[in-house]
Tab-separated table of C-alpha atoms in Angstrom:
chain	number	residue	atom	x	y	z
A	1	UNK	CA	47.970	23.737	0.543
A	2	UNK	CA	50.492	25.594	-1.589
A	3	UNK	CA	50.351	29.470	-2.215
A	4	UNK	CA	49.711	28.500	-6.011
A	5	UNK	CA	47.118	26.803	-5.340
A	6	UNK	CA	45.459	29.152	-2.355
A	7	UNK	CA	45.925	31.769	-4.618
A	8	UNK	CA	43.488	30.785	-7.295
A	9	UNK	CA	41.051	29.559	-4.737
A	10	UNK	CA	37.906	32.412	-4.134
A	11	UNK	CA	38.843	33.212	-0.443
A	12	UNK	CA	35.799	35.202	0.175
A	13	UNK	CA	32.717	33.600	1.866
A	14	UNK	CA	29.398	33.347	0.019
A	15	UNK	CA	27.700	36.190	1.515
A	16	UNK	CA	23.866	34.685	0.726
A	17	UNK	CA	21.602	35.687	-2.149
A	18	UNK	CA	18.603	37.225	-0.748
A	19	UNK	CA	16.315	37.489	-4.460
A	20	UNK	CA	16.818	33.576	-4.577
A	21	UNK	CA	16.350	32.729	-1.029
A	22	UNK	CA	13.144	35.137	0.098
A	23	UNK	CA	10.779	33.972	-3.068
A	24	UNK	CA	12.585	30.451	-2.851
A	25	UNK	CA	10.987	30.055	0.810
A	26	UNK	CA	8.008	32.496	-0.157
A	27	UNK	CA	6.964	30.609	-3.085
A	28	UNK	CA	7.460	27.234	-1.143
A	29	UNK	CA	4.855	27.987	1.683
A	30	UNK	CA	2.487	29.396	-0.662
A	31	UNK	CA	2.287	25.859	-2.401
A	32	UNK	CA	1.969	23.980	0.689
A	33	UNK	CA	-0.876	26.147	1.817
A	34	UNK	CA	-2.509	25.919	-1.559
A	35	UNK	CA	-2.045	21.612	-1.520
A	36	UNK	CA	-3.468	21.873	1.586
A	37	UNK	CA	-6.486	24.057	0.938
A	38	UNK	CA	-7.490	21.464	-1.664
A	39	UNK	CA	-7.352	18.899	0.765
A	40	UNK	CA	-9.576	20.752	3.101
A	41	UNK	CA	-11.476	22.426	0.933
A	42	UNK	CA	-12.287	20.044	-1.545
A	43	UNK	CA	-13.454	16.007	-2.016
A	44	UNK	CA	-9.888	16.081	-3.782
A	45	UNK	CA	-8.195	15.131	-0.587
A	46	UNK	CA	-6.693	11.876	-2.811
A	47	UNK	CA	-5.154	13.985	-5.249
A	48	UNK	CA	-3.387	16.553	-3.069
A	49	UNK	CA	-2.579	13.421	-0.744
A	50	UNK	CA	-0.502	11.715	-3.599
A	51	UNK	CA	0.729	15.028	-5.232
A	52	UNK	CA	2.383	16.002	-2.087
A	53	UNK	CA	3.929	12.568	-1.687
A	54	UNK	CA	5.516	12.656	-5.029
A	55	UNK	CA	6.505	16.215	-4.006
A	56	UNK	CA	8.193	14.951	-0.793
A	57	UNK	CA	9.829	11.903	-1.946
A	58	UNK	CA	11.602	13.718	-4.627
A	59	UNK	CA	13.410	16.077	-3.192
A	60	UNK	CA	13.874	14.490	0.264
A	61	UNK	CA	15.365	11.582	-2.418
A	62	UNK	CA	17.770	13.879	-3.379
A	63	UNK	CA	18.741	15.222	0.141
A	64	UNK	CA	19.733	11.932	0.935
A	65	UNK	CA	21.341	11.204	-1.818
A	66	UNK	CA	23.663	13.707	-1.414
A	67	UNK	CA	24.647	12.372	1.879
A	68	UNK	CA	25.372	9.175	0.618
A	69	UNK	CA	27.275	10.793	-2.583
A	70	UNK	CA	29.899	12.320	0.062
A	71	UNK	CA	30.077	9.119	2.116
A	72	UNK	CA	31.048	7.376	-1.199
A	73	UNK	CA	33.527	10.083	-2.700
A	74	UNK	CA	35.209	10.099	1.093
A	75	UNK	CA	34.842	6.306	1.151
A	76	UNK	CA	36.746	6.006	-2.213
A	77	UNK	CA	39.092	9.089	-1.548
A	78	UNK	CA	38.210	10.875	-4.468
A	79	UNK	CA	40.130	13.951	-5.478
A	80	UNK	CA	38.692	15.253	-7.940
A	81	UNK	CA	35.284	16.261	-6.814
A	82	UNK	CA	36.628	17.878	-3.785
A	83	UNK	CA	35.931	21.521	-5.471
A	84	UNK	CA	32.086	20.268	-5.822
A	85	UNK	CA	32.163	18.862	-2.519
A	86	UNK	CA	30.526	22.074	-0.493
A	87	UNK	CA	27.869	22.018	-2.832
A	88	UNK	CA	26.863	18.216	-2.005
A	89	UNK	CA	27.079	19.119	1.515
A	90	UNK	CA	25.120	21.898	1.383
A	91	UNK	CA	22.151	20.022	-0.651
A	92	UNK	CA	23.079	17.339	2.456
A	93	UNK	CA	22.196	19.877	5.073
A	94	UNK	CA	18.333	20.479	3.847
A	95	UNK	CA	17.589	17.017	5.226
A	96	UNK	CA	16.328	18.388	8.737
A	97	UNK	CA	13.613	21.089	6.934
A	98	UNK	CA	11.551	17.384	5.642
A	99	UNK	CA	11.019	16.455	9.343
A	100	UNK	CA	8.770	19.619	9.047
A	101	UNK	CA	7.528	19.024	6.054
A	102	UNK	CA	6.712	14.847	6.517
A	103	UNK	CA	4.293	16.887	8.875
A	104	UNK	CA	1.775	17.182	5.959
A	105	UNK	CA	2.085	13.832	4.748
A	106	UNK	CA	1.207	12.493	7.935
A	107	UNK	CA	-1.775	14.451	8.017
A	108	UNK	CA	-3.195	13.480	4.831
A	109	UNK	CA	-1.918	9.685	5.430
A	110	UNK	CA	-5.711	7.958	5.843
A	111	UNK	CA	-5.938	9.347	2.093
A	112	UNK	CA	-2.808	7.512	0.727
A	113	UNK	CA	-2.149	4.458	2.370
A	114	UNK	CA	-5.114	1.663	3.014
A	115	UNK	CA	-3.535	0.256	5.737
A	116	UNK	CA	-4.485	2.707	8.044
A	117	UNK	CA	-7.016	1.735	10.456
A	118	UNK	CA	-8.638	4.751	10.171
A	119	UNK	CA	-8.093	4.978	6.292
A	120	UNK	CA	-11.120	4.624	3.920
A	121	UNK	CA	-9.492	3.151	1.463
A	122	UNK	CA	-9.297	-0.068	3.371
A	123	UNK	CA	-12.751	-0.973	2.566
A	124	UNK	CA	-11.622	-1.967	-0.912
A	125	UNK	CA	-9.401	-4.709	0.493
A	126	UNK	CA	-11.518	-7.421	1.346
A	127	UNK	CA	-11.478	-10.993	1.799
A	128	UNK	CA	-8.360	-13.137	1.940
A	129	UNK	CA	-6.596	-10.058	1.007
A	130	UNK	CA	-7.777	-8.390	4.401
A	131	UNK	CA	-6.416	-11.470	6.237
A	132	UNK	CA	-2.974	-11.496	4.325
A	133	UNK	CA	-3.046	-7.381	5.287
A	134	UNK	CA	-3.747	-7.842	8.856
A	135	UNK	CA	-0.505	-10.074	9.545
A	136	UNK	CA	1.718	-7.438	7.314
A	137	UNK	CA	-0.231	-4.292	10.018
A	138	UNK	CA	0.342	-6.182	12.962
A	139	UNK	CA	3.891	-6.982	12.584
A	140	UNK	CA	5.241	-3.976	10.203
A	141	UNK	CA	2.503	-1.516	8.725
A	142	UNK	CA	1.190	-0.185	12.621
A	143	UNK	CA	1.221	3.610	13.255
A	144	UNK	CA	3.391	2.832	16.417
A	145	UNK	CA	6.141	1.154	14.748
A	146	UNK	CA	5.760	3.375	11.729
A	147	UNK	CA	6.700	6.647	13.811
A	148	UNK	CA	9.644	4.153	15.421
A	149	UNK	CA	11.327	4.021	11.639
A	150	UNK	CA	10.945	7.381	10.532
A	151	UNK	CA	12.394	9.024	13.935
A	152	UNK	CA	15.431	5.998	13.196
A	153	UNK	CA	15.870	7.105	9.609
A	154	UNK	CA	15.926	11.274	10.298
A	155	UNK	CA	18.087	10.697	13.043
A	156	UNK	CA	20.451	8.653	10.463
A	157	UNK	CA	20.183	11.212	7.861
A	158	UNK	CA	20.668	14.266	10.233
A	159	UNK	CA	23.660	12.941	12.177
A	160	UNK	CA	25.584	12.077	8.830
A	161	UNK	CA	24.877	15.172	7.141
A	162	UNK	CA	25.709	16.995	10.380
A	163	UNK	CA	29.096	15.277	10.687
A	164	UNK	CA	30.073	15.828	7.391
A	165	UNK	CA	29.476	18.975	6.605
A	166	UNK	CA	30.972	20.382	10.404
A	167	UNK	CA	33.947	18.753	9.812
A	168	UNK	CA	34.619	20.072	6.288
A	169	UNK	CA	33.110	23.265	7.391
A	170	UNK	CA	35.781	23.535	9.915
A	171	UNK	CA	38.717	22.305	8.121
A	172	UNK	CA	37.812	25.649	6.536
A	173	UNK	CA	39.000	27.631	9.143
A	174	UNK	CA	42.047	25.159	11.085
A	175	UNK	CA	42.966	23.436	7.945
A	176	UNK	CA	45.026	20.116	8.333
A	177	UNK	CA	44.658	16.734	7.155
A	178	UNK	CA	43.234	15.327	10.160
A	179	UNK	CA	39.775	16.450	9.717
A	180	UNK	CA	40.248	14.726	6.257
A	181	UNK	CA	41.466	11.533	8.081
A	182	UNK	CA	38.270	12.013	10.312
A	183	UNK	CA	35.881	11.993	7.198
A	184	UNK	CA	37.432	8.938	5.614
A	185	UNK	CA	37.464	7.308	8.906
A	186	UNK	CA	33.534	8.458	9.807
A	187	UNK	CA	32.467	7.770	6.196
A	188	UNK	CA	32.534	3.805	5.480
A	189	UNK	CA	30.700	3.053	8.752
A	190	UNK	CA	27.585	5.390	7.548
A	191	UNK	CA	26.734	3.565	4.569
A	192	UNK	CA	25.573	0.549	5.912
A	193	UNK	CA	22.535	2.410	8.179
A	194	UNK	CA	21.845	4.998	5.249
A	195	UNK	CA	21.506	2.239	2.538
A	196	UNK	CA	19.448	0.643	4.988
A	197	UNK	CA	17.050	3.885	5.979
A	198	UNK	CA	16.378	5.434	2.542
A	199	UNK	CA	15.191	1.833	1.204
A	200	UNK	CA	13.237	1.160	4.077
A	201	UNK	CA	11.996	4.857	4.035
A	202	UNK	CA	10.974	3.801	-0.188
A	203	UNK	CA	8.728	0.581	1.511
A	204	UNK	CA	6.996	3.104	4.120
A	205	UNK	CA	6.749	5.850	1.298
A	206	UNK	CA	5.694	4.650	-1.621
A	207	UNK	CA	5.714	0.618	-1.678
A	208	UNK	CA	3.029	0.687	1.518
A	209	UNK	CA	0.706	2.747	-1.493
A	210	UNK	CA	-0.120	-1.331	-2.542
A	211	UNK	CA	0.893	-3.295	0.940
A	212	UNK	CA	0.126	-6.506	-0.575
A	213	UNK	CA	2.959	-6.061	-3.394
A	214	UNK	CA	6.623	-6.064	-1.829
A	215	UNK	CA	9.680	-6.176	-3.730
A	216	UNK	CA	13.084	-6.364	-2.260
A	217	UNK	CA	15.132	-3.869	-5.441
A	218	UNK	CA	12.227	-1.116	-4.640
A	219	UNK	CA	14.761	0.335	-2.477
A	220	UNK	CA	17.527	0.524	-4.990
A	221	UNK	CA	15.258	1.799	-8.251
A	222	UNK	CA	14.327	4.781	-5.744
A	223	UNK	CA	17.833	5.413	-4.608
A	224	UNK	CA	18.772	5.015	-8.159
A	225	UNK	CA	16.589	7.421	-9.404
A	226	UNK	CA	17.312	10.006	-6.352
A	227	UNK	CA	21.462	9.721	-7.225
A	228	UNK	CA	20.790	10.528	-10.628
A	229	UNK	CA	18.900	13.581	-9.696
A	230	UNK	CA	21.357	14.505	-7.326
A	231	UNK	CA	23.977	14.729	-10.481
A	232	UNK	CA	21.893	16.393	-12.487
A	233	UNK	CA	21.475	18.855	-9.537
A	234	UNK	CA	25.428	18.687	-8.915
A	235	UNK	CA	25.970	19.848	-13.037
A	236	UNK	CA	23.485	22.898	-12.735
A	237	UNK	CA	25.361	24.781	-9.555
A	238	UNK	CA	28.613	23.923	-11.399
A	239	UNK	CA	27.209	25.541	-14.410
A	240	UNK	CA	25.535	28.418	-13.058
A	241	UNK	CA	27.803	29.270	-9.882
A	242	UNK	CA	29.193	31.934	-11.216
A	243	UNK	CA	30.475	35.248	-10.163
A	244	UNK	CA	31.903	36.538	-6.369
A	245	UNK	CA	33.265	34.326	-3.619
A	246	UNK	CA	31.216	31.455	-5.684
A	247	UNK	CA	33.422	27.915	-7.165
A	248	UNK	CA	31.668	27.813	-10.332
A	249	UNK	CA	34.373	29.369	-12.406
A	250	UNK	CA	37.033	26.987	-11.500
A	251	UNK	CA	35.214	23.894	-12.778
A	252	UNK	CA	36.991	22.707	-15.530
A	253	UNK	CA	35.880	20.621	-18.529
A	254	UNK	CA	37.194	17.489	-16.765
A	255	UNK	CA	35.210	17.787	-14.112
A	256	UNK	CA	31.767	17.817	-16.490
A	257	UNK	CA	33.037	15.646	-18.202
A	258	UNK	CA	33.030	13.001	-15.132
A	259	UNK	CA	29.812	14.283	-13.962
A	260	UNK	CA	28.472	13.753	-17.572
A	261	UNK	CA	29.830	9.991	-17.270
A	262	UNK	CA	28.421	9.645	-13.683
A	263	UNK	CA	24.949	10.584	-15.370
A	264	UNK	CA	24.942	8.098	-17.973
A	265	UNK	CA	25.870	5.279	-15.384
A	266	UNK	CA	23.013	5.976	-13.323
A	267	UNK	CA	20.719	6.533	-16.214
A	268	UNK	CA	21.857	2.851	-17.328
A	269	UNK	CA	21.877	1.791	-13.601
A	270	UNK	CA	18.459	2.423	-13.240
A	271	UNK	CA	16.876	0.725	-16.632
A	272	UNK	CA	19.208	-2.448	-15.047
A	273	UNK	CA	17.286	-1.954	-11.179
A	274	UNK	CA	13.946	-0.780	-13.349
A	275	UNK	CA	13.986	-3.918	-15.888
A	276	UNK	CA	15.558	-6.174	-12.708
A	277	UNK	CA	12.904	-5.682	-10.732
A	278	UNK	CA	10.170	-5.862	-13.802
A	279	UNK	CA	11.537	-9.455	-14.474
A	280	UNK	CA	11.792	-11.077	-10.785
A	281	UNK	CA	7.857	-10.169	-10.931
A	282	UNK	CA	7.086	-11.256	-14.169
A	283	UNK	CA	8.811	-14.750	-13.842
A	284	UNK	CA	7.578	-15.481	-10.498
A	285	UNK	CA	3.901	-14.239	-11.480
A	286	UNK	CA	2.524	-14.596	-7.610
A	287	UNK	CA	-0.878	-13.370	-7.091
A	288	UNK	CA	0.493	-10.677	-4.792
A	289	UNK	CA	2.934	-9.250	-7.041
A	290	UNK	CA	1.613	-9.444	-10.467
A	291	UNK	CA	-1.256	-6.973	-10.263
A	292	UNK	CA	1.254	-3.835	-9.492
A	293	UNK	CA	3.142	-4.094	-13.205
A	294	UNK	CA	-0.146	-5.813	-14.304
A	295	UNK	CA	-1.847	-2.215	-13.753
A	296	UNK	CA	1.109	-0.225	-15.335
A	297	UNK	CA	1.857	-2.136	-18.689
A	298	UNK	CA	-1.803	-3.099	-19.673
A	299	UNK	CA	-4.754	-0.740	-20.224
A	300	UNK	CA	-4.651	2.822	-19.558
A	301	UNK	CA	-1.511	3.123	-17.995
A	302	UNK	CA	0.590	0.978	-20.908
A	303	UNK	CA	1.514	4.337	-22.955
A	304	UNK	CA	2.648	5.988	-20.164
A	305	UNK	CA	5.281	3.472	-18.989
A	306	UNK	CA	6.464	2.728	-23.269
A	307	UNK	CA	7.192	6.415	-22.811
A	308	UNK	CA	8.688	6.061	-19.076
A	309	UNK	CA	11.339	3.582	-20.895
A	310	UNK	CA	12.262	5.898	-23.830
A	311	UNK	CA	11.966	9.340	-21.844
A	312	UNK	CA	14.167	7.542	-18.509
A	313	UNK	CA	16.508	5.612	-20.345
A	314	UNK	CA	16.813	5.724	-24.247
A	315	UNK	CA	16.849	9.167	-24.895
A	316	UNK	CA	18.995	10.278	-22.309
A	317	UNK	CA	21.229	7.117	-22.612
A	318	UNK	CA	22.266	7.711	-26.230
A	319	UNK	CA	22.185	11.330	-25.689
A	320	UNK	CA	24.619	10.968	-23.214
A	321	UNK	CA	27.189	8.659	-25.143
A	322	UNK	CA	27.869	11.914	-27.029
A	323	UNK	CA	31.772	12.830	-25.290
A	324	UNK	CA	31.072	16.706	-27.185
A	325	UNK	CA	28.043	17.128	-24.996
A	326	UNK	CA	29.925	15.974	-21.896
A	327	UNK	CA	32.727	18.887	-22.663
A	328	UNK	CA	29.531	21.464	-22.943
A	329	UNK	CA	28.140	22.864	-19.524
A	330	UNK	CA	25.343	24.412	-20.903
A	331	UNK	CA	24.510	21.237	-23.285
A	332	UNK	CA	25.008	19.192	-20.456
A	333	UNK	CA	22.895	21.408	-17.656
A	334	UNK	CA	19.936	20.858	-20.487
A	335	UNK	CA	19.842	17.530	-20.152
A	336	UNK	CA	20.324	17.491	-16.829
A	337	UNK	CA	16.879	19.709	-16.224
A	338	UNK	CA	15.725	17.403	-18.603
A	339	UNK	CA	16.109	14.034	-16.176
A	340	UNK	CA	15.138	16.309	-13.197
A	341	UNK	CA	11.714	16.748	-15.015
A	342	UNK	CA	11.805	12.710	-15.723
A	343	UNK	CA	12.458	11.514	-12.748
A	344	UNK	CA	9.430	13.412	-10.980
A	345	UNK	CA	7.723	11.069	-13.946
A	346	UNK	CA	8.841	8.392	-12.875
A	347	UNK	CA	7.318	8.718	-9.353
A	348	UNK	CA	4.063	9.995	-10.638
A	349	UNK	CA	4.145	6.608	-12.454
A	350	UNK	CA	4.940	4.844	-9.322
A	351	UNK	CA	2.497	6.924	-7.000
A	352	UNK	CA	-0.526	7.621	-9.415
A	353	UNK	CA	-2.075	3.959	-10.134
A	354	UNK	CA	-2.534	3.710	-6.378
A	355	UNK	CA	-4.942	6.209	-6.659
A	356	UNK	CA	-6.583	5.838	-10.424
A	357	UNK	CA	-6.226	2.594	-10.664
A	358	UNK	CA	-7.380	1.097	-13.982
A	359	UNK	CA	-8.669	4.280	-15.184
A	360	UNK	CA	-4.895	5.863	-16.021
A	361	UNK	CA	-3.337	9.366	-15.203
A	362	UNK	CA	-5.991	11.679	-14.348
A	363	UNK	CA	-5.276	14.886	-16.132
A	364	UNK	CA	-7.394	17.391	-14.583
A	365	UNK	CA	-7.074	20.817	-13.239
A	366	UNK	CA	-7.008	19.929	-9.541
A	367	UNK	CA	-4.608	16.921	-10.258
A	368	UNK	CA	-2.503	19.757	-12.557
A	369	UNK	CA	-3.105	22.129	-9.606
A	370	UNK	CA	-1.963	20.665	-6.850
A	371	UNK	CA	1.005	18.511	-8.418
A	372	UNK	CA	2.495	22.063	-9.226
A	373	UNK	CA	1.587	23.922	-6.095
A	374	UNK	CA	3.022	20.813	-3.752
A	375	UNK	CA	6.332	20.426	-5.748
A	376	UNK	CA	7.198	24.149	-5.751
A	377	UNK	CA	5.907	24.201	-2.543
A	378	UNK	CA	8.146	21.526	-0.828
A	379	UNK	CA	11.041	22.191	-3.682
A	380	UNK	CA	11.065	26.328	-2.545
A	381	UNK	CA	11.110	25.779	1.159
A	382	UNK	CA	14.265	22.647	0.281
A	383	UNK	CA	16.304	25.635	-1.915
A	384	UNK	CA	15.257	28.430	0.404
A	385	UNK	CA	16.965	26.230	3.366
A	386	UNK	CA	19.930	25.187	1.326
A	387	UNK	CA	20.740	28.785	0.074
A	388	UNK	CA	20.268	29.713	3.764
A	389	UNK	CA	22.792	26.966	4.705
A	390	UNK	CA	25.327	28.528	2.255
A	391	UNK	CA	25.231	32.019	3.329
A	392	UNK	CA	28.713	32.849	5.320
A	393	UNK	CA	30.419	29.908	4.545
A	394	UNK	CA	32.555	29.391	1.157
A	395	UNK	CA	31.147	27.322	-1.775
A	396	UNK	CA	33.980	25.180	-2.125
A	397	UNK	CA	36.462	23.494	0.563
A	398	UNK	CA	39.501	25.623	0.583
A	399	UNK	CA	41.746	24.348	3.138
A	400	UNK	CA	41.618	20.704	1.984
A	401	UNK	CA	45.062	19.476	1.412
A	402	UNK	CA	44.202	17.804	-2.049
A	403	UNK	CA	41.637	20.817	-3.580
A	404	UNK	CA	44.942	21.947	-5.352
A	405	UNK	CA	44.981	18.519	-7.416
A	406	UNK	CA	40.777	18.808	-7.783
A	407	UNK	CA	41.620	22.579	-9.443
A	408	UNK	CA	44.270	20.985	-11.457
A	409	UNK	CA	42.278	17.318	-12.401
A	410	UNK	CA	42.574	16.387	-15.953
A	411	UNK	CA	41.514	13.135	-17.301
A	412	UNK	CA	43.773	10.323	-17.249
């Protein structure tokens, strides 16, 4: 790295921010503890079942996400997001606090997913239905194999987020392109097994809510979803990292401006994966398939998904055409919160009519209750982690041989 460029890097390590990280982890047990004294306490036990499964899947989405966003930018050797690469990492490195907190959801499992032996929801399926169900437990949906997968997929998502970050951690201190070499090298094999876990992680998640409906792009429209998150996440630190030993105030213009672009292709990638996966049903109309949409776009639940389409995709999609807003940070960090907030929409809309069914969202207090107290809960103890995971190292990678073209990027 040249002098120039060393010289306008912030040298001093991010020293932690205590007022964040106490409430952050404060806040996020509190909400746990309050999900889960519904579920004891009340005959709720559905609701804070599926709350804290949206709660989960969200932001263990975006975890992942981020590991497979640096896999992809080393894959591609991407410059220009190397001064927004610590932040990815560090967003990478919460993934080992959700093999704590999957601890809840297995608890409250008989509540959520009828396949479960010891589930009472399985006396609804009855029939031919229980026969088609039986074959789909014996071979896939059993509690043994179950726990088999999810110790595979952590142990995926922990060893590439682990590798990634302790290599760029430690080209920190050595500098050197070989650890660089090393992540482009390590990078391309790790896609394969982490495209792999998160969508079979989506089946035993949230697809398993119906096990009689599969679909093979329910994988994708969750990752798609997650991504965009993790951009919208990715714009807010650069926005609002700002101040000592912190990268935000060498972002440049440029750099939004790509992360603004990023955010529009992944809104429009997931109305294609979204609409996609809406048609393959619809023309095929098999017994098996149709009722899941059937649910969503007729009766109670058909003004919720209109609005899914124009909240997800139009309004952000047209929004984001604007190339002033992408040149904003602030503009751009709005809409940004704004597809965070969507997004957890989204999977309400894919979690909920497993438990309502043809009655439609239940808006009550205990629903209200519990969706807020298990999102902050599992989003505080997430940030708390990843603030933790930032204190005493630097926010941005300053001993990478090409950060002095990612200070410098302009668009071509």
């Amino acid at each position: 790295m040249s002098p120039a460029a060393e010289a306008s890097v912030p040298l001093e390590r991010y020293t932690g921010t205590p007022k964040l990280m106490v409430p952050a982890f404060g806040v996020g047990v509190l909400g746990i503890l309050a999900t889960l004294a519904v579920y004891l306490a009340t005959d709720a036990k559905g609701i804070a079942a599926h709350s804290y499964l949206l709660a989960f899947s969200y932001w263990v989405g975006i975890s992942v996400a981020f590991i497979i966003m640096i896999a992809i930018f080393h894959t591609a050797k991407a410059k220009w997001l190397i001064l927004l690469r610590r932040t990815m990492e560090t967003g990478a490195s919460t993934i080992p606090i959700f093999v704590v907190l999957i601890l809840p959801l297995a608890f409250m499992a008989n509540y959520l997913y009828p396949w479960l032996d010891s589930s009472p929801l399985n006396a609804k399926i009855t029939g031919l239905e229980a026969e088609h169900l039986s074959h789909k437990v014996h071979f896939y949906l059993n509690p043994t194999f179950t726990a088999v997968r999810h110790v595979i997929y952590f142990a995926v998502w922990i060893f590439a987020a682990w590798k990634l970050r302790k290599l760029s951690v430690q080209q920190d201190t050595e500098g050197g392109l070989d650890f660089t070499r090393r992540l482009r090298r390590f990078s391309p094999g790790m896609l394969p097994p982490l495209a792999l876990t998160i969508t079979f992680a989506s089946f035993d998640w949230l697809m398993s809510l119906t096990p009689l409906w599969q679909s093979t792009i329910f994988g994708v429209y969750y990752f798609a979803g997650s991504f965009l998150s993790a951009f919208c996440i990715l714009t807010i630190a650069a926005t609002y990292a700002r101040g000592q030993g912190l990268f935000g105030n060498l972002v440049t213009t440029a750099h939004f401006h790509n992360l603004g672009k990023l955010m529009l292709a992944f809104t429009a990638f997931w109305a294609y994966i979204a609409f996609s996966q809406f048609l393959l049903v619809w023309v095929a109309n098999i017994p098996e398939e149709a009722p899941w949409y059937g649910v969503r776009i007729f009766g109670a639940w058909k003004p919720a998904s209109i609005a899914l389409f124009f909240l997800h995709f139009v309004l952000p999609f047209f929004t984001l055409l604007s190339r002033n807003l992408k040149l904003q940070p602030r503009k751009l960090s709005l809409v940004a919160f704004y597809l965070l907030a969507v997004h957890a929409f989204d999977l309400y809309w894919l979690i909920w009519p497993a438990l309502t069914g043809d009655q439609g969202p239940s808006i009550n207090p205990l629903t209200i209750l519990t969706l807020v107290t298990s999102f902050v809960g599992v989003g505080g103890i997430a940030v708390g982690f990843a603030l933790k995971n930032a204190s005493n190292n630097y926010t941005m990678p300053v001993k990478d041989p090409y950060i002095a073209e990612s200070l410098r990027y302009v668009q071509p």
